[in-house]
Each structure stands twice: as structure tokens, then as C-alpha cells.
């Protein structure tokens, strides 16, 4: 059965978020990524597969080595989707802060 991977389900997992943070600064091989976790390498490989299927990571083959790097375009699309929600919460917190300052002065 071929399941369509959802970007938001992929980034909901803390291990996958940690992987994204690792490869954000530099490309890494699966082995180098797996060395950062206390889980079995096949488990990390499954996370890499999901992130690749969601196009959050891209694979680049150099001989026998496959390195993973962040797909900036896909990450920007996720950030663009989330931005209105972030702005809404910033506005709400700013209003709350304003109300709290008024009560503090009374």
C-alpha cells in the first residue's frame, strides 16, 4: 500500500525534527545522523525515508555514500503556511501584555 506522506505528520515527530535540525547546517550521511541518536539505525533510516518522501530532505549520492540535506523550498512552504498563525498568536500575546500592564499600574 502506497501512503501519501504528510509534511505536518512528519514534523510532528520529535526525532524527525531533530534530524531536520542536524542537517540544517550541513549535509550528513545516514550513519552520521544515526550516530546522534540512541535508537537502531533502521529506525533512523525509516525517519529519513519519511522526511525524503515528504520532500523535506533531499538525497545526494556521491559514489556509495548518500548524504541528506535540507530542502529549503519545502521548509519555506511550511513556514509560509504557519506564518499567519504565528502572527495571530503574537497579536494575542501583545494584547494580553497590554492588558496586564494596565492592571499592574492600578
mmCIF file with all atom_site columns, C-alpha atoms in Angstrom, residues 16 19-24 26 28 33 44 47-60 67-72 74-75:
data_model
loop_
_atom_site.group_PDB
_atom_site.id
_atom_site.type_symbol
_atom_site.label_atom_id
_atom_site.label_alt_id
_atom_site.label_comp_id
_atom_site.label_asym_id
_atom_site.label_entity_id
_atom_site.label_seq_id
_atom_site.pdbx_PDB_ins_code
_atom_site.Cartn_x
_atom_site.Cartn_y
_atom_site.Cartn_z
_atom_site.occupancy
_atom_site.B_iso_or_equiv
_atom_site.pdbx_formal_charge
_atom_site.auth_seq_id
_atom_site.auth_comp_id
_atom_site.auth_asym_id
_atom_site.auth_atom_id
_atom_site.pdbx_PDB_model_num
ATOM 1  C CA . UNK A 1 16 ? 12.394 13.829 12.737 1.00 0.00 ? 16 UNK A CA 1
ATOM 2  C CA . UNK A 1 19 ? 17.103 15.220 12.194 1.00 0.00 ? 19 UNK A CA 1
ATOM 3  C CA . UNK A 1 20 ? 15.987 18.359 10.358 1.00 0.00 ? 20 UNK A CA 1
ATOM 4  C CA . UNK A 1 21 ? 17.935 20.493 12.829 1.00 0.00 ? 21 UNK A CA 1
ATOM 5  C CA . UNK A 1 22 ? 21.031 18.325 12.325 1.00 0.00 ? 22 UNK A CA 1
ATOM 6  C CA . UNK A 1 23 ? 21.034 18.598 8.545  1.00 0.00 ? 23 UNK A CA 1
ATOM 7  C CA . UNK A 1 24 ? 20.004 22.257 8.502  1.00 0.00 ? 24 UNK A CA 1
ATOM 8  C CA . UNK A 1 26 ? 25.344 20.665 6.759  1.00 0.00 ? 26 UNK A CA 1
ATOM 9  C CA . UNK A 1 28 ? 25.120 14.335 6.523  1.00 0.00 ? 28 UNK A CA 1
ATOM 10 C CA . UNK A 1 33 ? 22.779 11.185 11.503 1.00 0.00 ? 33 UNK A CA 1
ATOM 11 C CA . UNK A 1 44 ? 16.671 6.375  11.847 1.00 0.00 ? 44 UNK A CA 1
ATOM 12 C CA . UNK A 1 47 ? 12.674 8.545  9.694  1.00 0.00 ? 47 UNK A CA 1
ATOM 13 C CA . UNK A 1 48 ? 14.940 9.591  6.814  1.00 0.00 ? 48 UNK A CA 1
ATOM 14 C CA . UNK A 1 49 ? 12.671 7.783  4.354  1.00 0.00 ? 49 UNK A CA 1
ATOM 15 C CA . UNK A 1 50 ? 9.615  9.644  5.663  1.00 0.00 ? 50 UNK A CA 1
ATOM 16 C CA . UNK A 1 51 ? 11.393 13.018 5.539  1.00 0.00 ? 51 UNK A CA 1
ATOM 17 C CA . UNK A 1 52 ? 12.577 12.275 2.000  1.00 0.00 ? 52 UNK A CA 1
ATOM 18 C CA . UNK A 1 53 ? 9.099  11.190 0.854  1.00 0.00 ? 53 UNK A CA 1
ATOM 19 C CA . UNK A 1 54 ? 7.721  14.463 2.229  1.00 0.00 ? 54 UNK A CA 1
ATOM 20 C CA . UNK A 1 55 ? 10.465 16.274 0.318  1.00 0.00 ? 55 UNK A CA 1
ATOM 21 C CA . UNK A 1 56 ? 11.773 17.935 3.496  1.00 0.00 ? 56 UNK A CA 1
ATOM 22 C CA . UNK A 1 57 ? 15.121 16.235 2.837  1.00 0.00 ? 57 UNK A CA 1
ATOM 23 C CA . UNK A 1 58 ? 16.892 15.618 -0.430 1.00 0.00 ? 58 UNK A CA 1
ATOM 24 C CA . UNK A 1 59 ? 19.331 12.800 -1.110 1.00 0.00 ? 59 UNK A CA 1
ATOM 25 C CA . UNK A 1 60 ? 22.602 13.310 -2.915 1.00 0.00 ? 60 UNK A CA 1
ATOM 26 C CA . UNK A 1 67 ? 24.077 12.309 2.039  1.00 0.00 ? 67 UNK A CA 1
ATOM 27 C CA . UNK A 1 68 ? 20.959 14.113 3.142  1.00 0.00 ? 68 UNK A CA 1
ATOM 28 C CA . UNK A 1 69 ? 20.401 17.840 3.086  1.00 0.00 ? 69 UNK A CA 1
ATOM 29 C CA . UNK A 1 70 ? 17.516 20.125 3.862  1.00 0.00 ? 70 UNK A CA 1
ATOM 30 C CA . UNK A 1 71 ? 15.116 21.072 1.069  1.00 0.00 ? 71 UNK A CA 1
ATOM 31 C CA . UNK A 1 72 ? 14.881 24.803 1.733  1.00 0.00 ? 72 UNK A CA 1
ATOM 32 C CA . UNK A 1 74 ? 9.789  22.793 1.073  1.00 0.00 ? 74 UNK A CA 1
ATOM 33 C CA . UNK A 1 75 ? 10.721 24.176 4.507  1.00 0.00 ? 75 UNK A CA 1
#
